[in-house]
Short mmCIF file of C-alpha atoms and ligand atoms in Angstrom, two decimals:
data_model
loop_
_atom_site.label_atom_id
_atom_site.label_comp_id
_atom_site.label_asym_id
_atom_site.label_seq_id
_atom_site.Cartn_x
_atom_site.Cartn_y
_atom_site.Cartn_z
CA MET A 1 -0.97 -15.37 27.90
CA ARG A 2 -1.05 -17.39 24.70
CA ILE A 3 -0.09 -16.06 21.25
CA THR A 4 -0.76 -17.96 18.04
CA VAL A 5 1.06 -17.20 14.80
CA CYS A 6 -0.55 -17.82 11.40
CA LEU A 7 1.36 -16.41 8.43
CA THR A 8 0.33 -17.33 4.91
CA ASP A 9 3.32 -17.20 2.50
CA THR A 10 5.82 -16.45 5.31
CA ARG A 11 7.76 -18.97 7.39
CA PRO A 12 6.71 -18.49 11.03
CA GLU A 13 9.86 -19.76 12.82
CA SER A 14 11.77 -16.46 13.05
CA TRP A 15 8.61 -14.61 14.06
CA ILE A 16 7.93 -17.11 16.84
CA GLU A 17 11.51 -16.93 18.04
CA GLY A 18 11.44 -13.10 18.04
CA LEU A 19 8.10 -12.90 19.80
CA ARG A 20 9.28 -15.37 22.46
CA ALA A 21 12.36 -13.24 23.08
CA ALA A 22 10.33 -10.02 23.25
CA LEU A 23 7.55 -11.51 25.42
CA PRO A 24 9.25 -14.10 27.66
CA ASP A 25 6.11 -14.67 29.76
CA ALA A 26 3.97 -15.55 26.74
CA GLU A 27 3.40 -18.99 25.23
CA VAL A 28 4.01 -18.41 21.52
CA SER A 29 3.40 -21.11 18.92
CA ALA A 30 2.46 -21.65 15.29
CA TRP A 31 -1.25 -22.12 14.69
CA THR A 32 -2.49 -25.61 13.93
CA PRO A 33 -6.17 -26.52 13.57
CA ASP A 34 -6.15 -28.26 16.99
CA ALA A 35 -4.29 -25.42 18.80
CA ALA A 36 -5.54 -24.27 22.21
CA PRO A 37 -7.43 -20.95 22.22
CA ALA A 38 -5.04 -17.98 22.25
CA ASP A 39 -5.43 -14.42 23.57
CA HIS A 40 -3.68 -12.75 20.68
CA ALA A 41 -2.74 -13.67 17.13
CA VAL A 42 0.04 -12.50 14.85
CA VAL A 43 -1.17 -13.00 11.30
CA TRP A 44 -0.87 -12.44 7.60
CA ALA A 45 -3.85 -13.42 5.42
CA PRO A 46 -5.11 -16.26 7.65
CA PRO A 47 -7.92 -18.50 6.44
CA GLN A 48 -11.49 -18.25 7.78
CA ALA A 49 -10.88 -21.59 9.58
CA PHE A 50 -8.27 -19.86 11.73
CA MET A 51 -10.79 -17.28 12.97
CA ASP A 52 -13.48 -19.94 13.46
CA GLN A 53 -11.14 -22.04 15.62
CA GLN A 54 -9.83 -19.15 17.75
CA PRO A 55 -12.97 -17.72 19.39
CA SER A 56 -11.14 -16.17 22.39
CA LEU A 57 -8.88 -13.83 20.45
CA ARG A 58 -8.77 -10.25 21.70
CA GLY A 59 -5.99 -8.87 19.53
CA ILE A 60 -5.31 -9.78 15.91
CA PHE A 61 -1.95 -8.22 15.04
CA ASN A 62 -1.42 -7.96 11.30
CA ILE A 63 2.18 -8.06 10.06
CA GLY A 64 1.35 -5.53 7.36
CA ALA A 65 -0.30 -2.14 7.01
CA GLY A 66 -3.21 -3.25 4.83
CA VAL A 67 -5.93 -5.23 6.58
CA ASP A 68 -8.23 -6.07 3.65
CA ALA A 69 -7.41 -9.79 3.99
CA LEU A 70 -8.77 -9.62 7.56
CA THR A 71 -11.77 -7.31 7.22
CA LYS A 72 -13.29 -9.73 4.70
CA LEU A 73 -13.34 -12.55 7.31
CA ARG A 74 -15.87 -13.31 10.09
CA LEU A 75 -13.89 -12.44 13.23
CA PRO A 76 -14.15 -13.71 16.82
CA PRO A 77 -16.68 -11.55 18.73
CA GLU A 78 -14.24 -9.62 20.96
CA ALA A 79 -11.35 -9.38 18.52
CA ARG A 80 -9.79 -6.08 17.47
CA ILE A 81 -7.54 -5.86 14.41
CA VAL A 82 -4.28 -3.95 14.85
CA ARG A 83 -2.28 -2.98 11.76
CA LEU A 84 1.45 -2.30 11.56
CA ASP A 85 2.07 1.36 12.08
CA ASP A 86 4.92 2.15 9.67
CA ALA A 87 7.56 -0.12 11.29
CA GLY A 88 10.05 0.75 8.55
CA MET A 89 7.61 0.72 5.63
CA SER A 90 7.07 4.41 4.96
CA VAL A 91 10.69 5.14 4.02
CA GLN A 92 10.63 2.25 1.54
CA MET A 93 7.37 3.50 0.06
CA ALA A 94 8.82 7.00 -0.29
CA GLU A 95 11.89 5.55 -2.06
CA TYR A 96 9.79 3.44 -4.40
CA VAL A 97 7.38 6.21 -5.41
CA CYS A 98 10.12 8.83 -5.87
CA HIS A 99 12.07 6.33 -7.97
CA ALA A 100 9.08 5.56 -10.22
CA LEU A 101 8.16 9.23 -10.52
CA ILE A 102 11.67 10.45 -11.33
CA ARG A 103 12.38 7.57 -13.69
CA HIS A 104 9.34 8.67 -15.69
CA PHE A 105 9.82 12.44 -15.32
CA ARG A 106 13.51 12.34 -16.33
CA ASP A 107 12.94 9.64 -18.98
CA PHE A 108 15.66 7.45 -17.53
CA ASP A 109 14.28 4.47 -19.50
CA GLY A 110 14.92 6.44 -22.68
CA TYR A 111 18.50 7.17 -21.63
CA ALA A 112 19.00 3.49 -20.74
CA ALA A 113 17.80 2.49 -24.21
CA ASP A 114 20.17 5.04 -25.78
CA ALA A 115 23.05 3.74 -23.66
CA ARG A 116 22.38 0.17 -24.78
CA ASP A 117 22.80 1.40 -28.37
CA GLY A 118 25.91 3.45 -27.50
CA ARG A 119 24.01 6.65 -28.38
CA TRP A 120 24.93 10.01 -26.78
CA SER A 121 21.72 12.04 -27.11
CA TYR A 122 19.86 14.49 -24.91
CA ARG A 123 16.14 14.36 -24.32
CA LYS A 124 14.01 17.44 -23.88
CA PRO A 125 13.70 18.06 -20.15
CA ASN A 126 10.21 18.04 -18.64
CA VAL A 127 9.00 20.95 -16.56
CA ARG A 128 8.40 20.11 -12.90
CA GLN A 129 5.45 22.48 -12.59
CA ASP A 130 3.73 20.47 -15.36
CA PHE A 131 4.00 17.29 -13.24
CA PRO A 132 1.71 17.73 -10.23
CA VAL A 133 1.67 14.51 -8.20
CA GLY A 134 -1.60 13.46 -6.56
CA VAL A 135 -1.38 11.08 -3.62
CA MET A 136 -4.60 9.19 -2.89
CA GLY A 137 -4.56 8.47 0.84
CA LEU A 138 -2.50 10.59 3.21
CA GLY A 139 -2.18 8.14 6.08
CA VAL A 140 0.98 6.69 7.57
CA LEU A 141 2.49 5.92 4.16
CA GLY A 142 0.83 8.54 1.97
CA GLN A 143 1.98 11.45 4.10
CA ARG A 144 5.57 10.27 4.03
CA VAL A 145 5.37 9.83 0.26
CA ALA A 146 3.78 13.28 -0.24
CA LYS A 147 6.55 14.91 1.78
CA ALA A 148 9.28 13.02 -0.07
CA VAL A 149 7.85 14.03 -3.45
CA ALA A 150 7.54 17.66 -2.29
CA GLN A 151 11.28 17.60 -1.47
CA PHE A 152 11.91 17.36 -5.21
CA ASP A 153 9.78 20.50 -5.77
CA PHE A 154 6.95 18.73 -7.60
CA PRO A 155 3.55 20.31 -6.87
CA VAL A 156 1.80 17.83 -4.52
CA LYS A 157 -1.93 17.19 -4.13
CA GLY A 158 -3.56 14.81 -1.68
CA TRP A 159 -6.96 13.14 -1.43
CA THR A 160 -8.42 11.69 1.76
CA ARG A 161 -11.75 10.75 3.31
CA SER A 162 -11.65 13.47 5.97
CA PRO A 163 -10.35 17.00 5.30
CA LYS A 164 -6.65 17.61 6.02
CA GLN A 165 -4.23 20.49 6.21
CA ILE A 166 -0.67 19.49 5.42
CA GLU A 167 2.04 22.01 4.68
CA GLY A 168 3.17 21.81 1.07
CA VAL A 169 0.25 19.60 0.00
CA GLN A 170 -2.94 20.91 -1.61
CA CYS A 171 -5.55 18.73 0.08
CA PHE A 172 -8.86 17.49 -1.34
CA ALA A 173 -11.35 15.34 0.55
CA GLY A 174 -14.28 13.06 -0.14
CA HIS A 175 -16.08 12.12 -3.31
CA ALA A 176 -17.23 15.70 -3.85
CA GLN A 177 -13.61 16.77 -4.44
CA LEU A 178 -12.36 13.68 -6.27
CA ASP A 179 -12.79 15.11 -9.77
CA ALA A 180 -10.98 18.33 -8.83
CA PHE A 181 -8.16 16.28 -7.29
CA LEU A 182 -7.82 14.12 -10.43
CA ALA A 183 -7.91 17.12 -12.74
CA ALA A 184 -5.16 18.78 -10.70
CA SER A 185 -2.92 15.66 -10.71
CA ARG A 186 -0.80 14.42 -13.61
CA VAL A 187 0.80 11.52 -11.76
CA VAL A 188 -1.52 9.65 -9.40
CA VAL A 189 -0.13 7.53 -6.56
CA CYS A 190 -2.61 5.16 -4.91
CA LEU A 191 -1.98 4.65 -1.19
CA LEU A 192 -5.54 3.98 -0.09
CA PRO A 193 -6.68 1.01 1.97
CA LEU A 194 -8.80 -1.45 -0.02
CA THR A 195 -12.39 -1.03 1.24
CA PRO A 196 -15.79 -1.22 -0.45
CA ASP A 197 -15.50 2.56 -1.01
CA THR A 198 -12.11 2.43 -2.70
CA ARG A 199 -12.31 -0.79 -4.73
CA GLY A 200 -12.04 0.05 -8.44
CA ILE A 201 -11.32 3.73 -7.77
CA LEU A 202 -8.75 3.74 -10.59
CA ARG A 203 -10.97 2.97 -13.58
CA ARG A 204 -11.55 4.37 -17.07
CA GLU A 205 -13.85 7.14 -15.86
CA THR A 206 -11.47 8.42 -13.14
CA LEU A 207 -8.20 7.82 -15.04
CA GLN A 208 -9.52 9.87 -17.97
CA LYS A 209 -9.86 12.86 -15.63
CA LEU A 210 -6.16 12.93 -14.74
CA HIS A 211 -4.24 16.01 -15.88
CA GLY A 212 -7.47 17.81 -16.73
CA GLY A 213 -8.36 15.14 -19.30
CA ARG A 214 -5.20 15.85 -21.35
CA PRO A 215 -2.81 13.05 -22.38
CA GLY A 216 0.22 12.43 -20.15
CA GLY A 217 -1.34 11.04 -16.98
CA TYR A 218 0.76 8.45 -15.14
CA VAL A 219 -0.38 5.84 -12.58
CA ILE A 220 1.61 4.48 -9.64
CA ASN A 221 -0.35 1.82 -7.75
CA VAL A 222 1.36 0.64 -4.58
CA ALA A 223 -1.73 -0.04 -2.48
CA ARG A 224 -3.79 -3.02 -3.63
CA GLY A 225 -4.55 -4.56 -7.01
CA GLY A 226 -8.27 -4.17 -6.34
CA HIS A 227 -7.99 -0.38 -6.57
CA LEU A 228 -7.31 -0.60 -10.32
CA VAL A 229 -9.78 -1.97 -12.85
CA GLU A 230 -7.07 -3.82 -14.73
CA ALA A 231 -9.05 -4.21 -17.96
CA ASP A 232 -9.39 -0.40 -18.22
CA LEU A 233 -5.68 0.41 -18.09
CA ILE A 234 -4.22 -1.00 -21.31
CA PRO A 235 -6.75 0.65 -23.69
CA LEU A 236 -5.97 4.05 -22.09
CA LEU A 237 -2.23 3.46 -22.52
CA ASP A 238 -2.64 2.23 -26.08
CA ASP A 239 -4.81 5.15 -27.24
CA GLY A 240 -2.35 7.64 -25.70
CA SER A 241 -4.67 8.91 -22.97
CA LEU A 242 -2.16 7.78 -20.34
CA ALA A 243 1.62 7.91 -20.60
CA GLY A 244 2.44 4.91 -18.40
CA ALA A 245 2.08 3.06 -15.14
CA THR A 246 4.22 1.58 -12.41
CA LEU A 247 2.35 -1.23 -10.67
CA ASP A 248 3.44 -3.10 -7.56
CA VAL A 249 0.12 -4.76 -6.70
CA PHE A 250 -2.36 -6.79 -8.71
CA GLU A 251 -5.82 -8.31 -8.52
CA THR A 252 -4.18 -11.77 -8.68
CA GLU A 253 -0.78 -12.23 -7.01
CA PRO A 254 1.63 -13.58 -8.10
CA LEU A 255 0.78 -11.84 -11.39
CA PRO A 256 0.04 -14.72 -13.80
CA ALA A 257 2.83 -15.40 -16.32
CA ASP A 258 0.52 -14.68 -19.28
CA HIS A 259 -0.83 -11.39 -17.88
CA PRO A 260 -0.42 -8.58 -20.47
CA PHE A 261 0.97 -6.17 -17.83
CA TRP A 262 4.27 -8.07 -17.81
CA ARG A 263 5.09 -7.24 -21.39
CA HIS A 264 3.36 -3.90 -21.98
CA PRO A 265 5.98 -1.30 -22.99
CA LYS A 266 4.36 1.44 -20.90
CA ILE A 267 3.96 -0.62 -17.72
CA ASP A 268 6.62 -1.34 -15.11
CA VAL A 269 5.83 -4.25 -12.82
CA THR A 270 7.31 -5.12 -9.42
CA PRO A 271 6.19 -8.11 -7.32
CA HIS A 272 4.43 -6.42 -4.37
CA ALA A 273 7.81 -5.29 -3.13
CA SER A 274 7.44 -1.53 -2.68
CA ALA A 275 7.40 -1.63 1.14
CA ARG A 276 8.31 -4.94 2.76
CA THR A 277 7.58 -5.80 6.37
CA GLN A 278 10.73 -5.40 8.48
CA ARG A 279 10.62 -8.36 10.85
CA GLU A 280 12.59 -7.03 13.80
CA GLU A 281 10.92 -3.61 13.88
CA SER A 282 7.53 -5.23 13.47
CA ILE A 283 8.06 -7.74 16.29
CA ALA A 284 9.20 -4.91 18.59
CA GLN A 285 6.11 -2.87 17.71
CA ILE A 286 3.64 -5.76 18.10
CA ALA A 287 5.23 -6.93 21.36
CA GLY A 288 5.04 -3.37 22.75
CA LYS A 289 1.34 -3.19 21.90
CA ILE A 290 0.60 -6.61 23.41
CA ARG A 291 2.44 -5.58 26.58
CA ALA A 292 0.41 -2.36 26.76
CA VAL A 293 -2.89 -4.21 26.30
CA GLU A 294 -1.96 -6.89 28.86
CA ALA A 295 -0.90 -4.22 31.36
CA GLY A 296 -4.51 -3.11 31.50
CA GLY A 297 -4.40 -0.68 28.62
CA ASP A 298 -7.35 -0.36 26.37
CA PHE A 299 -7.07 -1.22 22.64
CA ASP A 300 -8.23 2.30 21.86
CA ARG A 301 -5.05 3.63 23.45
CA ILE A 302 -2.62 1.81 21.17
CA ALA A 303 -1.86 3.03 17.65
CA GLY A 304 -3.07 1.23 14.57
CA VAL A 305 -6.35 -0.27 15.83
CA VAL A 306 -8.65 -0.74 12.85
CA ASP A 307 -12.08 0.87 12.91
CA PRO A 308 -14.45 -1.87 11.71
CA GLN A 309 -16.91 0.67 10.29
CA ARG A 310 -14.29 2.42 8.11
CA GLY A 311 -12.51 -0.85 7.28
CA TYR A 312 -9.00 0.59 7.86
P1 NAP B 401 -3.62 4.49 6.56
O1 NAP B 401 -2.66 5.09 7.51
O2 NAP B 401 -4.80 3.76 7.08
O3 NAP B 401 -4.13 5.67 5.60
C1 NAP B 401 -5.17 5.50 4.71
C2 NAP B 401 -5.46 6.81 4.01
O4 NAP B 401 -6.46 6.58 3.01
C3 NAP B 401 -6.03 7.89 4.96
O5 NAP B 401 -5.50 9.14 4.62
C4 NAP B 401 -7.53 7.84 4.66
O6 NAP B 401 -8.23 9.05 4.84
C5 NAP B 401 -7.52 7.50 3.18
N1 NAP B 401 -8.81 6.90 2.79
C6 NAP B 401 -9.38 5.77 3.26
N2 NAP B 401 -10.57 5.56 2.68
C7 NAP B 401 -10.78 6.61 1.86
C8 NAP B 401 -11.84 6.98 0.99
N3 NAP B 401 -12.94 6.24 0.88
N4 NAP B 401 -11.70 8.11 0.28
C9 NAP B 401 -10.60 8.88 0.39
N5 NAP B 401 -9.55 8.59 1.20
C10 NAP B 401 -9.64 7.46 1.91
O7 NAP B 401 -2.88 3.48 5.58
P2 NAP B 401 -1.32 3.38 5.24
O8 NAP B 401 -0.55 2.78 6.33
O9 NAP B 401 -0.87 4.70 4.72
O10 NAP B 401 -1.35 2.30 4.05
C11 NAP B 401 -2.14 2.47 2.89
C12 NAP B 401 -2.24 1.17 2.12
O11 NAP B 401 -1.01 0.87 1.49
C13 NAP B 401 -2.52 -0.07 2.95
O12 NAP B 401 -3.90 -0.18 3.28
C14 NAP B 401 -2.04 -1.19 2.06
O13 NAP B 401 -3.09 -1.66 1.25
C15 NAP B 401 -1.00 -0.52 1.17
N6 NAP B 401 0.36 -1.05 1.40
C16 NAP B 401 1.02 -1.62 0.36
C17 NAP B 401 2.29 -2.10 0.54
C18 NAP B 401 3.07 -2.68 -0.60
O14 NAP B 401 4.13 -3.27 -0.38
N7 NAP B 401 2.62 -2.53 -1.83
C19 NAP B 401 2.91 -1.99 1.80
C20 NAP B 401 2.20 -1.41 2.83
C21 NAP B 401 0.91 -0.94 2.62
P3 NAP B 401 -8.38 9.75 6.29
O15 NAP B 401 -7.00 10.30 6.59
O16 NAP B 401 -9.39 10.80 6.07
O17 NAP B 401 -8.78 8.64 7.23
C1 GLV B 402 1.67 -4.89 2.42
O1 GLV B 402 1.12 -4.94 1.37
C2 GLV B 402 1.09 -4.36 3.60
O2 GLV B 402 -0.12 -4.11 3.61
O3 GLV B 402 1.84 -4.16 4.57
#
């Protein structure tokens, strides 16, 4: 069995070494344009040329949860995309979102500013019940985030494509219930996959519906930059419709140095760092799935196989 590794923006050596150790019978090497056809690929954002030159691929194992960089490519005819299934990401995402939420809710930035000036002053506490948190996407990451937020006694709402019942989360589904979900949420956390249905879902028209259309809405985007219409955000912050945003993902990454998000006083920026791929856990998971497929298992019996119709 041959495995080819093609990782944009990530050095492949440690991945190759780890995959060789986990799959001693496999030939594992870094992809080059003249590489022999492989059975499986381990990838992050490969170019179209990679797919065109690897027509025999059966499994395309993504080293991340989001597969939008793959679904936009023309794939080999038999290939199935397999996403990472948590592999250490959901706990990081829960940490990140709870941190952003609580930093805003408790006004820790205000206290930090006071501390810099040597000022001992209390700020009026916010009321938890006035801060319902709406999580868009209750998949592997969204469910973990919703549960973590609920632990702090915030009211939690969730929005998905198919109806769900999750203890402690008021669930909404489909476009028919999007407005009700937005109206019921003051803080919105985007954990959707980027698909044609979800691109631009955070835009003027939807953001204005947060918190029943009252000021005070807050945006946490940790999914993909393409979910937010970037040009719509700053006017809503500047006219007071929204209270702030924490953004980890952007339409263009790295975020250009002259992008206004960097310096906006109501926006906190992190460099796509909310939930990083954990190499060892990910190699173990991918190797386990490759072993299962090679042992005669069907792709439909391993977790994380992407449905090409849904795009996630
Ligand atoms: P997932 O398990 O595939 O869950 C996706 C969720 O989104 C599901 O609940 C799904 O609904 C819902 N959804 C999909 N399309 C929808 C639509 N049109 N309308 C309403 N709901 C829809 O994904 P995940 O593992 O939780 O990851 C989510 C995303 O996070 C990834 O796709 C990736 O872009 C992003 N991510 C970012 C980072 C980072 O560092 N910033 C790290 C990892 C992942 P159903 O339950 O009904 O199917
Ligand atoms: C990171 O953004 C991922 O999709 O895993």
